[in-house]
Amino acid sequence: MSRRARTSPAKVRVAIGALALLLLLIGAWELYVDLGGADPLILPAPHSIAKALYTDRSLLWRNFLVTAQEVLLGILVATVLAFALSVLLHFSPVVRRAVYPLLVASQALPIPIVAPVLVLWLGFGILPKLIVIALVSFFSIVVTTLAALAGVDPALLKLMRTFDATRLRIFRHVELPAALPGLFTGAKIAVAVAVIGAVFAELSGSSSGLGYLFQQANAQILMPRAYAAVVILSAFAIALFAALTVAERLLLPWAYQPRGDLA
Amino acid sequence: MPAKGATTETSEAPAEEPLDLHGPGGVRVAGVNRTFRTKRGDVTALAGMSLHARPHEVVAVVGPSGCGKTTLLELVCGLQSADSGTVDGAPAALMPQRDLLLPWLSAIDNAGLALRARGVSREEARAAAAPWLRRFGLEGFERTLPAELSGGMRQRVSFLRTLLAGKPVLALDEPFASLDAITRAEMQGWLAHVLASEPRTVLLVTHDVEEAVVLADRVVVMSPRPGRAVAEIELEMPRPRRRTDPRVVELRERALEALGVGA
């Protein structure tokens, strides 16, 4: 593609500025805690979190792998289900009318209450975690995918009909490709809540994972370690979001518009 | 394009007269009424509209904006049905006003979309489209996405897509309206050239009287909404026609007069 990203001086300047701003925010946090603004047992200073990140690295890494697996599988399950459901809702107005309110209701479910019930029901394995993660993350994917499907220009559908295209071929050649950017948008929104979902699921019953580690560290008042787990969760969400952005740009170059990007 | 040995008819559209529609590709619209229900009341798009096109005839339809021209084409393409009156004729493929190319398909795949819509494989569709892209000056742009094509190129791809649908009737909805004057003149040249070697029945809706006079065998003038045919002008002139030709100028004046904007 001719618009392949090249590191222009303007981009370098923006990157340097962004880095400086980030350092400034961390510096302000450090100063605030160091000058006695907050009890380190409530809000540890960045340097002590950094130290915990280093000294507890193997512990954090082990637990990160558990959570990462849950989140990735959970998003995968959510994406597959959400896509299938979007297509079903798109094709059948009856199903859409009946099921859409239920989808909204599913988002009103209080996860901290539902998660322990699922654990009681399905045990300590990965299954209840996948269900919780899929439950919190599939809704945004359905909404954006359905919007993309419904947003196909009606004139284009008419055109396909004058070409004698069957309903299925119209879907395959026009609607399906048009829905993919919506699928990506939904998945990008979903990654952050998927991480929260994983933590809630781990808090409700598990013996490993960053959420579990957070809970343990919190109980032992090892605040830097607890915050280190949070930092890793956040970084993971950012990395997933960035990875999806890059994947979208590579897979759907025609849909890429350089605005509102993280990566 | 070969001159047609059409009998000269003028004035009111003949609804009852028997027409030579036995060859492949004729179109007959007789006494058609079409009313749309909208939130602000009923809108009558067509009231007693009649028109016919003999096989391989190019009929231009001119009229003020909103006179029901697009409705007329959708009726001919079978995308709508008339409230009363008859529409019959050979199968028609539409070329919409906006090019409506699929942004994820290259020029060659967009041109072959009508074939894909019928279940032809990608390779066969490309093989069928390739010689046409060359003829239309699109060689070297086969793999280019629409976003990187010029307006004239996009319009040519859009026309090819409709042509390759293989229908005897082409329903062209203001195909060149969005183009600048130079590109438009060039495109009119392409169209005349293609129809000379690949004769089709053409219904060309346009608001450009000069375009109608340069391209058509017959011009049908429509009234403001509710639309009906108020005049027909037979153009028995050899092609190519120059827009400065005194006969072209005279016919253009006649058409403008029928539209009620004559000098």
XYZ file of C-alpha atoms in Angstrom, chain B residues 50-223:
174
model
C -45.263 5.670 -20.834
C -42.117 4.890 -22.726
C -40.693 2.211 -24.933
C -37.309 1.160 -26.172
C -36.763 -1.128 -29.109
C -34.009 -3.722 -28.961
C -30.602 -2.044 -29.166
C -32.102 1.388 -29.012
C -30.592 4.085 -26.797
C -33.384 6.046 -25.171
C -32.455 9.066 -23.099
C -34.890 10.226 -20.446
C -34.534 13.849 -19.439
C -36.562 15.798 -16.958
C -36.340 18.171 -14.024
C -34.937 16.835 -10.755
C -37.346 14.762 -8.745
C -39.522 13.914 -11.741
C -39.430 10.192 -11.008
C -36.577 9.201 -13.321
C -34.920 6.954 -10.763
C -38.285 5.382 -9.926
C -38.748 4.665 -13.625
C -35.411 2.834 -13.815
C -36.156 0.832 -10.670
C -39.448 -0.254 -12.202
C -37.682 -1.376 -15.369
C -35.102 -3.261 -13.277
C -37.832 -4.979 -11.291
C -36.780 -3.348 -8.011
C -40.221 -1.835 -7.543
C -43.599 -2.594 -8.970
C -46.073 -0.178 -10.443
C -49.297 0.668 -8.590
C -51.061 0.456 -11.959
C -50.060 0.243 -15.589
C -47.676 -2.243 -17.154
C -43.926 -2.587 -17.213
C -42.474 -5.329 -19.319
C -39.363 -6.051 -21.223
C -36.095 -7.893 -21.130
C -34.049 -8.224 -17.919
C -32.244 -5.023 -16.999
C -29.103 -4.272 -14.986
C -28.744 -1.000 -13.136
C -25.846 1.416 -13.112
C -26.504 3.583 -10.079
C -25.923 7.296 -9.893
C -23.101 6.978 -7.376
C -20.511 4.436 -8.440
C -21.070 2.291 -5.291
C -17.891 0.331 -5.847
C -17.037 -2.030 -3.000
C -14.072 -0.428 -1.218
C -12.457 -3.783 -0.406
C -12.434 -5.065 -3.980
C -9.863 -4.160 -6.621
C -10.973 -2.596 -9.911
C -11.063 -5.961 -11.668
C -13.049 -7.650 -8.890
C -15.507 -4.762 -8.763
C -15.963 -4.982 -12.523
C -16.655 -8.715 -12.196
C -19.027 -8.391 -9.230
C -22.136 -9.131 -11.281
C -20.557 -12.404 -12.387
C -19.594 -13.280 -8.813
C -23.194 -12.504 -7.834
C -24.277 -15.275 -10.200
C -21.840 -17.745 -8.681
C -19.014 -17.491 -11.217
C -15.615 -18.212 -9.659
C -13.204 -15.369 -8.938
C -10.754 -16.542 -11.604
C -13.410 -16.764 -14.310
C -14.842 -13.371 -13.375
C -11.372 -11.843 -13.589
C -10.723 -13.501 -16.928
C -13.983 -12.076 -18.257
C -13.331 -8.582 -16.911
C -9.668 -8.235 -17.874
C -10.091 -7.528 -21.627
C -12.783 -4.948 -20.829
C -10.559 -3.138 -18.365
C -7.925 -2.928 -21.094
C -10.463 -1.594 -23.585
C -11.543 1.002 -21.072
C -8.059 2.298 -20.472
C -7.774 0.710 -17.051
C -4.803 -1.502 -17.830
C -2.356 -1.457 -14.938
C -5.131 -0.502 -12.504
C -6.653 -4.008 -12.260
C -5.473 -4.525 -8.679
C -6.083 -0.953 -7.505
C -8.671 -0.280 -4.823
C -11.460 2.198 -5.680
C -10.159 4.755 -3.166
C -7.065 5.163 -5.311
C -8.877 5.496 -8.656
C -9.928 8.812 -10.188
C -13.623 9.697 -10.509
C -13.640 8.872 -14.219
C -11.964 5.515 -13.636
C -14.406 4.612 -10.892
C -17.302 5.443 -13.181
C -15.817 3.274 -15.927
C -15.443 0.347 -13.517
C -19.024 0.892 -12.401
C -20.238 0.865 -16.011
C -18.253 -2.290 -16.778
C -19.758 -3.987 -13.742
C -23.251 -3.306 -15.143
C -22.232 -4.249 -18.685
C -20.701 -7.553 -17.531
C -23.969 -8.478 -15.840
C -24.858 -9.546 -19.385
C -28.421 -8.240 -19.319
C -29.937 -7.084 -22.619
C -31.049 -3.811 -21.047
C -28.788 -1.302 -19.318
C -30.512 1.150 -16.981
C -28.080 4.013 -16.491
C -29.020 6.486 -13.770
C -27.254 9.787 -14.437
C -24.039 7.869 -14.979
C -21.800 10.852 -15.577
C -23.451 13.492 -13.413
C -20.717 13.467 -10.791
C -17.888 13.987 -13.268
C -16.212 17.182 -14.458
C -17.010 18.377 -17.982
C -13.888 16.983 -19.641
C -14.144 13.549 -18.029
C -17.853 13.470 -18.802
C -17.263 14.115 -22.506
C -14.610 11.393 -22.481
C -16.979 8.948 -20.785
C -19.741 9.696 -23.272
C -17.224 8.786 -25.970
C -16.448 5.473 -24.224
C -20.132 4.667 -23.924
C -20.900 5.340 -27.597
C -17.859 3.303 -28.580
C -18.837 0.297 -26.450
C -22.454 0.295 -27.594
C -21.270 0.236 -31.204
C -19.516 -3.101 -30.656
C -21.690 -4.480 -27.856
C -25.197 -3.369 -28.714
C -27.617 -3.182 -25.818
C -30.895 -1.526 -25.176
C -30.089 1.479 -23.051
C -32.294 3.610 -20.861
C -30.165 6.603 -20.027
C -31.562 8.889 -17.375
C -29.891 12.263 -17.383
C -30.542 15.886 -16.596
C -28.006 16.901 -19.213
C -29.941 17.591 -22.410
C -26.796 17.826 -24.473
C -25.663 14.421 -23.268
C -29.051 13.026 -24.269
C -28.862 14.536 -27.740
C -25.288 13.394 -28.325
C -25.824 9.792 -27.196
C -29.417 8.746 -27.804
C -31.536 7.449 -30.668
C -34.529 9.033 -29.040
C -35.057 11.489 -26.220
C -38.061 11.242 -23.928
C -38.810 14.438 -22.033
C -40.577 14.125 -18.694
C -42.730 16.635 -16.862
